[in-house]
Every structure is written in C-alpha cells, then in structure tokens.
mmCIF file of C-alpha atoms in Angstrom:
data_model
loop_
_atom_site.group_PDB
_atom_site.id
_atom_site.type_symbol
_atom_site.label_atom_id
_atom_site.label_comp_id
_atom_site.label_asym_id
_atom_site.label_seq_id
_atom_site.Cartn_x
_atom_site.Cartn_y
_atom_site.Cartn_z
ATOM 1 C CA UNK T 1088 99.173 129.482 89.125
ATOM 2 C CA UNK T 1089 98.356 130.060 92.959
ATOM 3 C CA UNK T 1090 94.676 132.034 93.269
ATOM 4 C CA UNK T 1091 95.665 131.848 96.989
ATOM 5 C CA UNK T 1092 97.844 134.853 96.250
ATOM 6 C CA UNK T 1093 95.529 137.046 94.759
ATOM 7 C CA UNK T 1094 93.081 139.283 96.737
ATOM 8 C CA UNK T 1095 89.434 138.260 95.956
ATOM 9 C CA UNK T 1096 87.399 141.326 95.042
ATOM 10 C CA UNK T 1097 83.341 141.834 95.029
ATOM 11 C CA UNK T 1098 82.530 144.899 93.624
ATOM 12 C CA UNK T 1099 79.546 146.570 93.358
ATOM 13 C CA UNK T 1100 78.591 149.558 90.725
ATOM 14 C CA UNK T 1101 75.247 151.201 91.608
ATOM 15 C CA UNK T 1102 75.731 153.013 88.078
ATOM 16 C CA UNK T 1103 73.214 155.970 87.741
ATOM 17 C CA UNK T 1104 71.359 154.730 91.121
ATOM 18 C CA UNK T 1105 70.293 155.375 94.446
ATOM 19 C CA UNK T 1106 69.890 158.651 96.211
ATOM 20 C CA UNK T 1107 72.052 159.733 99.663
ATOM 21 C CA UNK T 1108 69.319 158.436 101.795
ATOM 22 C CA UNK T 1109 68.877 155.296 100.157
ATOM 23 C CA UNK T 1110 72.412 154.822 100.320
ATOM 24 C CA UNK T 1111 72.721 155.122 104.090
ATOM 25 C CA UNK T 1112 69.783 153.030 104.166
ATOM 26 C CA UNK T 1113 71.358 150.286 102.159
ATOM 27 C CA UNK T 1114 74.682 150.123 103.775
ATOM 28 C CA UNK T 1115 73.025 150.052 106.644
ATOM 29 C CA UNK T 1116 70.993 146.719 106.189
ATOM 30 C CA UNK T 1117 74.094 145.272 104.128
ATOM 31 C CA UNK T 1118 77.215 146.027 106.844
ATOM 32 C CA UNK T 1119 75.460 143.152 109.484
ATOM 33 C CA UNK T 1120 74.669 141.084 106.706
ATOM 34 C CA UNK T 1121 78.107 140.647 105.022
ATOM 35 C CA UNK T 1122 79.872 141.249 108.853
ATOM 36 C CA UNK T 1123 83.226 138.530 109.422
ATOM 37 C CA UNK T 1124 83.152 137.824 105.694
ATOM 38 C CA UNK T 1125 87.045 138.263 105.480
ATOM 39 C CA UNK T 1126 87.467 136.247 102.776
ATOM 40 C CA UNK T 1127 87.261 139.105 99.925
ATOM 41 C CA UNK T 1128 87.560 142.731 99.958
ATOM 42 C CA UNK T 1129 83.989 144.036 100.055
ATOM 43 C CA UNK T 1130 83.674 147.170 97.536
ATOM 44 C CA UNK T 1131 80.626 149.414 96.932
ATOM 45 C CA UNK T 1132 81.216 151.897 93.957
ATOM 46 C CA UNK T 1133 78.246 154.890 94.057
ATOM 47 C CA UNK T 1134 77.669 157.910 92.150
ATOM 48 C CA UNK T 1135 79.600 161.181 93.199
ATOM 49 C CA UNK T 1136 76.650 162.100 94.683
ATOM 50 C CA UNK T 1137 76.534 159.583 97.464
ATOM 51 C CA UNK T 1138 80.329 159.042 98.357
ATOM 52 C CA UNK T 1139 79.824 161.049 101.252
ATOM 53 C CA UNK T 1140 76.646 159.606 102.684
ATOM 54 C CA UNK T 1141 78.275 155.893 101.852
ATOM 55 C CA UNK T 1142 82.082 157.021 103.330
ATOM 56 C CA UNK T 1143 79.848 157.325 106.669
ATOM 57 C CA UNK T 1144 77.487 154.079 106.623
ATOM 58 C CA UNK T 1145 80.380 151.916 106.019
ATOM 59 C CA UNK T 1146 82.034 153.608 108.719
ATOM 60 C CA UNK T 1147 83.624 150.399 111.154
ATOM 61 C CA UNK T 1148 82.642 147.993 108.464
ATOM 62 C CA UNK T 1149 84.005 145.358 106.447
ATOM 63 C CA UNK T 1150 82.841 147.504 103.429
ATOM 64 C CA UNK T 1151 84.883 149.723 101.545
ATOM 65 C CA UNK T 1152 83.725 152.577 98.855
ATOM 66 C CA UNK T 1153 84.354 153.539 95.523
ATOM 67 C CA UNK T 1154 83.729 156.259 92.509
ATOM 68 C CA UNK T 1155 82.520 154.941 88.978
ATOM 69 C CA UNK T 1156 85.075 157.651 87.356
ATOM 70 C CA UNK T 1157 88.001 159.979 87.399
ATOM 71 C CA UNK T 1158 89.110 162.726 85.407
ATOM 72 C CA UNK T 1159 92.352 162.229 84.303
ATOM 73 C CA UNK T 1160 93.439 165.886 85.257
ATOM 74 C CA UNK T 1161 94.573 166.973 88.820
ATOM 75 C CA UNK T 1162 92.191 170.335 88.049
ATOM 76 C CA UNK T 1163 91.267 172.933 85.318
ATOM 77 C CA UNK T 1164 88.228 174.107 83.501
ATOM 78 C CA UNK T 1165 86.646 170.348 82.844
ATOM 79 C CA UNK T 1166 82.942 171.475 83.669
ATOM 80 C CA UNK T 1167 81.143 168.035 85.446
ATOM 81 C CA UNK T 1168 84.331 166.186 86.225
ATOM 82 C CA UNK T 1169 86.048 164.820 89.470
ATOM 83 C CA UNK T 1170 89.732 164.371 90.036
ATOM 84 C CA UNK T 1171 91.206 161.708 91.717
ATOM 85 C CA UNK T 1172 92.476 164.672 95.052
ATOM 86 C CA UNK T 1173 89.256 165.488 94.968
ATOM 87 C CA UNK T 1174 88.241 161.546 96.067
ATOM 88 C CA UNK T 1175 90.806 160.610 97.776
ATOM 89 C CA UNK T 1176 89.941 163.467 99.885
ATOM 90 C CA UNK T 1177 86.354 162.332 100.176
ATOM 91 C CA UNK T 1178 86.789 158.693 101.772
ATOM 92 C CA UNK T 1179 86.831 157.014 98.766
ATOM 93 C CA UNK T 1180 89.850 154.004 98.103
ATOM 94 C CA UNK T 1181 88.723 152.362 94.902
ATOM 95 C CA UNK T 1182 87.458 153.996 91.564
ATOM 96 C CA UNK T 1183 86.025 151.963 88.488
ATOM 97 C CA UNK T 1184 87.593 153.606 84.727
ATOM 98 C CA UNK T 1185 86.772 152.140 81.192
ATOM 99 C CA UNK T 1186 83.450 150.667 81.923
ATOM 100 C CA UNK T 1187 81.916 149.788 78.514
ATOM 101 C CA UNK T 1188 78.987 152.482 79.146
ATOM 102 C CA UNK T 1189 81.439 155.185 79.691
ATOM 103 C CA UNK T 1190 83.165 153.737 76.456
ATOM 104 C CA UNK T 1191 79.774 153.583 74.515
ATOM 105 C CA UNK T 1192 77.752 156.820 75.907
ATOM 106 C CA UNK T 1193 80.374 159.276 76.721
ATOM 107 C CA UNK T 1194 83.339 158.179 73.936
ATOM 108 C CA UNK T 1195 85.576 157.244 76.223
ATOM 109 C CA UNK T 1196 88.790 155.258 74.629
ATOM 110 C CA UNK T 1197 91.295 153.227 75.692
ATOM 111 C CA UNK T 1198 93.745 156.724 75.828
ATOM 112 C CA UNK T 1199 91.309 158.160 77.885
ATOM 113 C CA UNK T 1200 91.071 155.572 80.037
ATOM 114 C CA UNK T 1201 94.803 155.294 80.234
ATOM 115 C CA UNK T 1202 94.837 159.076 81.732
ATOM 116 C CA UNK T 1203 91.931 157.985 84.081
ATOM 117 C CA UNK T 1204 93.584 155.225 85.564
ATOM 118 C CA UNK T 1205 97.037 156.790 86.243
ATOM 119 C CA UNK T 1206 95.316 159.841 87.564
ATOM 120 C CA UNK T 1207 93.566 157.451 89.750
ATOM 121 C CA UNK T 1208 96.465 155.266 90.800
ATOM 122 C CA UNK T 1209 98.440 159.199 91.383
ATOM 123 C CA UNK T 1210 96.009 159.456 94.157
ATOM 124 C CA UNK T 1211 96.628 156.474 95.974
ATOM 125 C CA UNK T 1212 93.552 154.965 94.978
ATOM 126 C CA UNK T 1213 92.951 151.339 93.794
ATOM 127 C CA UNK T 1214 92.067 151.547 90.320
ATOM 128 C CA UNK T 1215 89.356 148.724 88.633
ATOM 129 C CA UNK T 1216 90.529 148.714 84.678
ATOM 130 C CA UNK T 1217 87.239 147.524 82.407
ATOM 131 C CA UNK T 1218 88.183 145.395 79.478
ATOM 132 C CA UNK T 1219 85.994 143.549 77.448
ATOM 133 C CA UNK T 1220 84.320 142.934 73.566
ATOM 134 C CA UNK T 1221 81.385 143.729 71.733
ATOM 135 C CA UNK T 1222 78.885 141.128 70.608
ATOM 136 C CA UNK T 1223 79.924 141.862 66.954
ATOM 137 C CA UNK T 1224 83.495 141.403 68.127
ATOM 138 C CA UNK T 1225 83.415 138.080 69.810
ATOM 139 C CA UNK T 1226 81.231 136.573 66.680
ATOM 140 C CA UNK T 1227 84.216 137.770 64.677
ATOM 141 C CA UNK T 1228 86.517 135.922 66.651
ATOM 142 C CA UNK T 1229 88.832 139.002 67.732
ATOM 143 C CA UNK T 1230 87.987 138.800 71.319
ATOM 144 C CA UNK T 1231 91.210 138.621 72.520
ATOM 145 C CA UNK T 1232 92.599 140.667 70.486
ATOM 146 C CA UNK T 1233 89.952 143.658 71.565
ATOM 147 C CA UNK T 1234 90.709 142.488 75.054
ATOM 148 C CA UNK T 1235 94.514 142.719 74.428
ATOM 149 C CA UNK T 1236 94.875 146.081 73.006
ATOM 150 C CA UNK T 1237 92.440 147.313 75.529
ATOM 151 C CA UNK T 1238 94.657 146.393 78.399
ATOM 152 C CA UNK T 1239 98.168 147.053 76.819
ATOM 153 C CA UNK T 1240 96.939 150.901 76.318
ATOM 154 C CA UNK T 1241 95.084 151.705 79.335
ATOM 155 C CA UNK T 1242 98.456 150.236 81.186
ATOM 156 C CA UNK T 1243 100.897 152.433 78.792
ATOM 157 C CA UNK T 1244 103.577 153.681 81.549
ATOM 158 C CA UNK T 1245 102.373 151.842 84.583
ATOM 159 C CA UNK T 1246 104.873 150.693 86.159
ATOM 160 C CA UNK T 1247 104.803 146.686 88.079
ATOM 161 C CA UNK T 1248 104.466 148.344 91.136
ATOM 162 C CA UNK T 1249 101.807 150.432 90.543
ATOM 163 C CA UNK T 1250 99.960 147.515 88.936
ATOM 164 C CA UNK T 1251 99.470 146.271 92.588
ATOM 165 C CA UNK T 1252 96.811 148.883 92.672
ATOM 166 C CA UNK T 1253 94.813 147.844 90.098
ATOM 167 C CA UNK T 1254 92.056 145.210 89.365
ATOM 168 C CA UNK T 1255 91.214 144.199 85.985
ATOM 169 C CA UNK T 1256 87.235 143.245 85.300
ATOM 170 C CA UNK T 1257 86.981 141.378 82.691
ATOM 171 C CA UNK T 1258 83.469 142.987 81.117
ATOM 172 C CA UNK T 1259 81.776 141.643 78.063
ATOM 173 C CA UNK T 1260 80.077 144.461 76.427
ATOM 174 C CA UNK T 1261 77.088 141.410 75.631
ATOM 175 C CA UNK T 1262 76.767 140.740 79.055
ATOM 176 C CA UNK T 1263 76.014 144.251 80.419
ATOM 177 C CA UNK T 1264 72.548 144.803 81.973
ATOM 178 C CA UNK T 1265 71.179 141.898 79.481
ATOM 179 C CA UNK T 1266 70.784 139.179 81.480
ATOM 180 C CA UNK T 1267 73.372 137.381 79.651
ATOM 181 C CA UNK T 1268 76.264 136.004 80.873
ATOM 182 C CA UNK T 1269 79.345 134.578 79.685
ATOM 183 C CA UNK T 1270 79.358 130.757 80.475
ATOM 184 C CA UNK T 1271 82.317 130.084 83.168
ATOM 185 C CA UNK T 1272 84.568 128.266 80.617
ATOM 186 C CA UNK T 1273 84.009 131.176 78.408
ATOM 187 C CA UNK T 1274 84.981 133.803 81.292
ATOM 188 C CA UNK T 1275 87.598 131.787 82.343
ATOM 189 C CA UNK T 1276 89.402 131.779 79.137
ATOM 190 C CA UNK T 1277 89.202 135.347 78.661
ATOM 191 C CA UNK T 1278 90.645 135.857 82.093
ATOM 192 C CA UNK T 1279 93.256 133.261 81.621
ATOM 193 C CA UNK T 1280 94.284 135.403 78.261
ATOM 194 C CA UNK T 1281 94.185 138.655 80.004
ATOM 195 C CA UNK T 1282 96.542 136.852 82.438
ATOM 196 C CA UNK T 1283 98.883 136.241 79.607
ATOM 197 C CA UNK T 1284 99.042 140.034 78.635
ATOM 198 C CA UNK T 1285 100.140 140.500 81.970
ATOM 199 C CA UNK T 1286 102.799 138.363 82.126
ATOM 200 C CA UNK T 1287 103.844 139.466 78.881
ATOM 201 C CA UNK T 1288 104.188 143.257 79.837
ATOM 202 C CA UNK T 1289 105.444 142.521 83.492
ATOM 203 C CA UNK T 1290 106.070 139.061 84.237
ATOM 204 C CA UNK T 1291 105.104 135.957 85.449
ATOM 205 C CA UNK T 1292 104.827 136.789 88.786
ATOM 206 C CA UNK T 1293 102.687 139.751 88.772
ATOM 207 C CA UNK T 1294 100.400 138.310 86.281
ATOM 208 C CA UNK T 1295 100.208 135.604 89.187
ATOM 209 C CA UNK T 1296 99.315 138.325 91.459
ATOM 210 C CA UNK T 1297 96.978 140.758 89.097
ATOM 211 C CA UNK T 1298 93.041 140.438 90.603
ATOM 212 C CA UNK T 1299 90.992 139.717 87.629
ATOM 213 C CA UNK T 1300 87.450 139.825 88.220
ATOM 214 C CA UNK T 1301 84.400 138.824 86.026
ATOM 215 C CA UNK T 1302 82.036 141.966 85.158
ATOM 216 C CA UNK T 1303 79.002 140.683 82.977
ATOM 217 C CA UNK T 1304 75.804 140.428 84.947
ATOM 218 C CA UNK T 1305 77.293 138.071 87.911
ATOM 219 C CA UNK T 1306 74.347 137.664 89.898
ATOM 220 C CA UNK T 1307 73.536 135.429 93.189
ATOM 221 C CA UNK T 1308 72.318 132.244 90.578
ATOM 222 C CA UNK T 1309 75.929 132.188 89.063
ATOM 223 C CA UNK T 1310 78.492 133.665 91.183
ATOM 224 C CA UNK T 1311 79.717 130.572 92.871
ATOM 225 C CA UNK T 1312 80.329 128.591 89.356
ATOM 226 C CA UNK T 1313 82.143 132.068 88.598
ATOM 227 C CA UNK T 1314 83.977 132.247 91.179
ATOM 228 C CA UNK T 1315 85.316 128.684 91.210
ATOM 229 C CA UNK T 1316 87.155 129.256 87.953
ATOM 230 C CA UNK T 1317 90.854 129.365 88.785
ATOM 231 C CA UNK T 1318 91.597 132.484 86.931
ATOM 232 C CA UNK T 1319 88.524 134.905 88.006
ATOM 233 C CA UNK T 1320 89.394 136.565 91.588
ATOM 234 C CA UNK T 1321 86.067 138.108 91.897
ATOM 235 C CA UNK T 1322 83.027 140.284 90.618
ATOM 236 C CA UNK T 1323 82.354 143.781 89.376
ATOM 237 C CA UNK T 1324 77.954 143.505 89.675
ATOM 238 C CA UNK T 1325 75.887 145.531 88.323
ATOM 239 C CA UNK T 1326 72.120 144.972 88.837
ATOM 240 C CA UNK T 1327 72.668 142.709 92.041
ATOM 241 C CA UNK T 1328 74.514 144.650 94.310
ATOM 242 C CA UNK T 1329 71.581 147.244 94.529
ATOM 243 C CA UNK T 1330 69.654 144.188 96.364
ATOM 244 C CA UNK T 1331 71.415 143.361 99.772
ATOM 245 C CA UNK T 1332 70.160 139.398 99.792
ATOM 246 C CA UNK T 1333 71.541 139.034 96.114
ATOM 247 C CA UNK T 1334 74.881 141.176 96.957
ATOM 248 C CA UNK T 1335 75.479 139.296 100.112
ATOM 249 C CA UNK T 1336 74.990 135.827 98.187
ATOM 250 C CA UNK T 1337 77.783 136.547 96.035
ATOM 251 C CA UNK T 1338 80.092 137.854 99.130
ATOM 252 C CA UNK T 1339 79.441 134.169 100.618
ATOM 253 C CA UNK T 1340 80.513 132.189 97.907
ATOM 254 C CA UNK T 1341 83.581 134.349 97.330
ATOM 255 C CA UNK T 1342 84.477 133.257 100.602
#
C-alpha cells in the first residue's frame, strides 16, 4: 500500500457557524498562514450562506471551498434545499454528504445519501462520503459491519471512475463534537477496513488510491499521530478549523 499515491485532504466543516463577514474575515487571516503548504489539498466547507463570501476570500489561494450538503435532485418543489448546479455554479468544488448529524437530526440514510452523493459527483464536484458507528454500535462489536453497509450503499452505481471524486471520512458518531477521539490504532483499523470494502467493490488499485480521511474531533494536539497512520490521508475537523492557529497546525503536519 503506497499513501504516496493518494491526495492528502484537510477539511474543514464550519457546521451551523460563522456569518459572511466573519467568513471573509477568517479566510482572510488563514490564506497567509497556510500559503506554500502544497502538501495537501486545503478544503473549507461553510454553510450555504457563506459560499459566496468564502468563493471570494480564497480567491488566488491555496484554499479551496465546499458545501456541507446536496439535494439529490437537479430541481423541483424541495422547499430549503440546494442542488448540486446550483453549487457548482456558485464556486464551490467539494461538498460533504452523510455526516452523522445530518443522519441523526434530519433522518438522513444511507439511500439518501446515495442520491446526495451521485447528484454531487453529476455536478463535477468532489464528493466527501461520511461513514462511521454509534457508541452503542462499536460496544457491540458491529463496527465494521455499520461501516461496511454504510459505504457499499451510499456507493450503489458509482462507477471506479467516478470514485476518483470522492473522499471517504471515516466519522465515529462517539467522536463528534465530544472531545473524544478514536485512538490512532483504533482509526487506523477502521480505515484500513474501509480500504478493504473498496477493494472489494472496485479493486485493489483504487482502494490504493481512495482518500480516506479521519473525521472525529482531529484537533491541533492529535493530528500529526493521525496523520502518520498509513491508511488515514487526512482530516474532516470540526471544532478546530473555526480557529486559524489550530486549523493551520493540522495543515503543517499533513505536510
């Protein structure tokens, strides 16, 4: 397995934060601060409501923006949604579907996801899939099993060349916005299995080449042990990448 051959991907999701101004202002102090860090692809996913004020901050930067969700309908009478045109047209290249608070809140399910992310990849946008168990789940011992089915369904008629546009974060529902994180063999292992579902739906050499990154509360403290496991290409963070000092730690030792 070559990690060399995989794109390294930091990630940020602002979630239900930030307001247009404080989003220029951010990306503002951050583009100078992560500058000639070409060693990962340098994401920032915002709320619909700031795509446009973010699409012109990062502007000439290293930094590239995102959307936290996509309908999975090109239009129609789906009061408060966005479709992927609608996006696309906006700036944005990369758009988060299946995060475990969509899942829990808003009953997303793995169907639902699987129409969000081919909607998403239909628009020529890079897709970031959200896998990843319960608490009650992993103490049963059917984590990769969850994980498993997860994946197979949301990737239900994507074909291996589509797959090249999309990341996998590997998310454990325990982790999210509790200050608890997975410890890196523990990631690494889940990765490493989501790997194998790859490679068993495509093959060995696009599971080689599949980003998986690690989505439960990476934060500046743990990123680099993260990061140094052989299977886990990156970060999808949460709390962190609303602080430019924290954010730009974990762009350094993605390096």
């Amino acid at each position: 397995m070559n990690k060399a051959k995989r794109n390294v991907v930091i990630a940020g999701n602002w979630k239900m934060n930030m307001t247009p101004a404080q989003t220029t202002e951010f990306i503002t102090a951050l583009a100078p601060m992560v500058a000639g860090m070409d060693g990962c692809k340098i994401v920032l996913c915002v709320p619909y409501v700031d795509i446009a004020a973010a699409v012109a901050a990062a502007n000439g930067t290293n930094i590239e923006i995102g959307a936290e969700n996509v309908h999975m309908e090109a239009k129609g009478a789906y009061t408060g949604e966005i479709s992927g045109e609608m996006l696309a047209s906006c700036g944005v290249k990369y758009v988060i579907v299946g995060h475990s608070e969509r899942r829990q809140y808003f009953g997303e399910t793995d169907v639902t996801v699987n129409g969000r992310l081919k909607a998403g990849l239909a628009n020529g946008l890079k897709v970031i899939l959200c896998v990843g168990e319960t608490l009650t789940e992993r103490e049963q011992g059917i984590t990769f099993e969850t994980v498993s089915k997860q994946t197979k369904i949301a990737l239900s008629g994507v074909s291996a060349e589509e797959l090249a546009n999309v990341i996998i974060a590997y998310e454990p529902v325990w982790a999210i916005g509790t200050g608890k994180t997975a410890t890196s063999a523990q990631a690494e292992e889940v990765c490493k299995a989501i790997r194998g579902v790859i490679a068993e739906l495509y093959s060995a050499e696009a599971a080689e080449g599949v980003t998986i990154q690690y989505g439960g509360s990476m934060n500046a403290g743990n990123a680099a042990e993260l990061l140094s496991m052989e299977n886990i290409d990156g970060g999808l963070i949460g709390g962190a990448s609303l602080k430019t000092a924290d954010f730009t730690t974990i762009v350094k030792a993605a390096q």
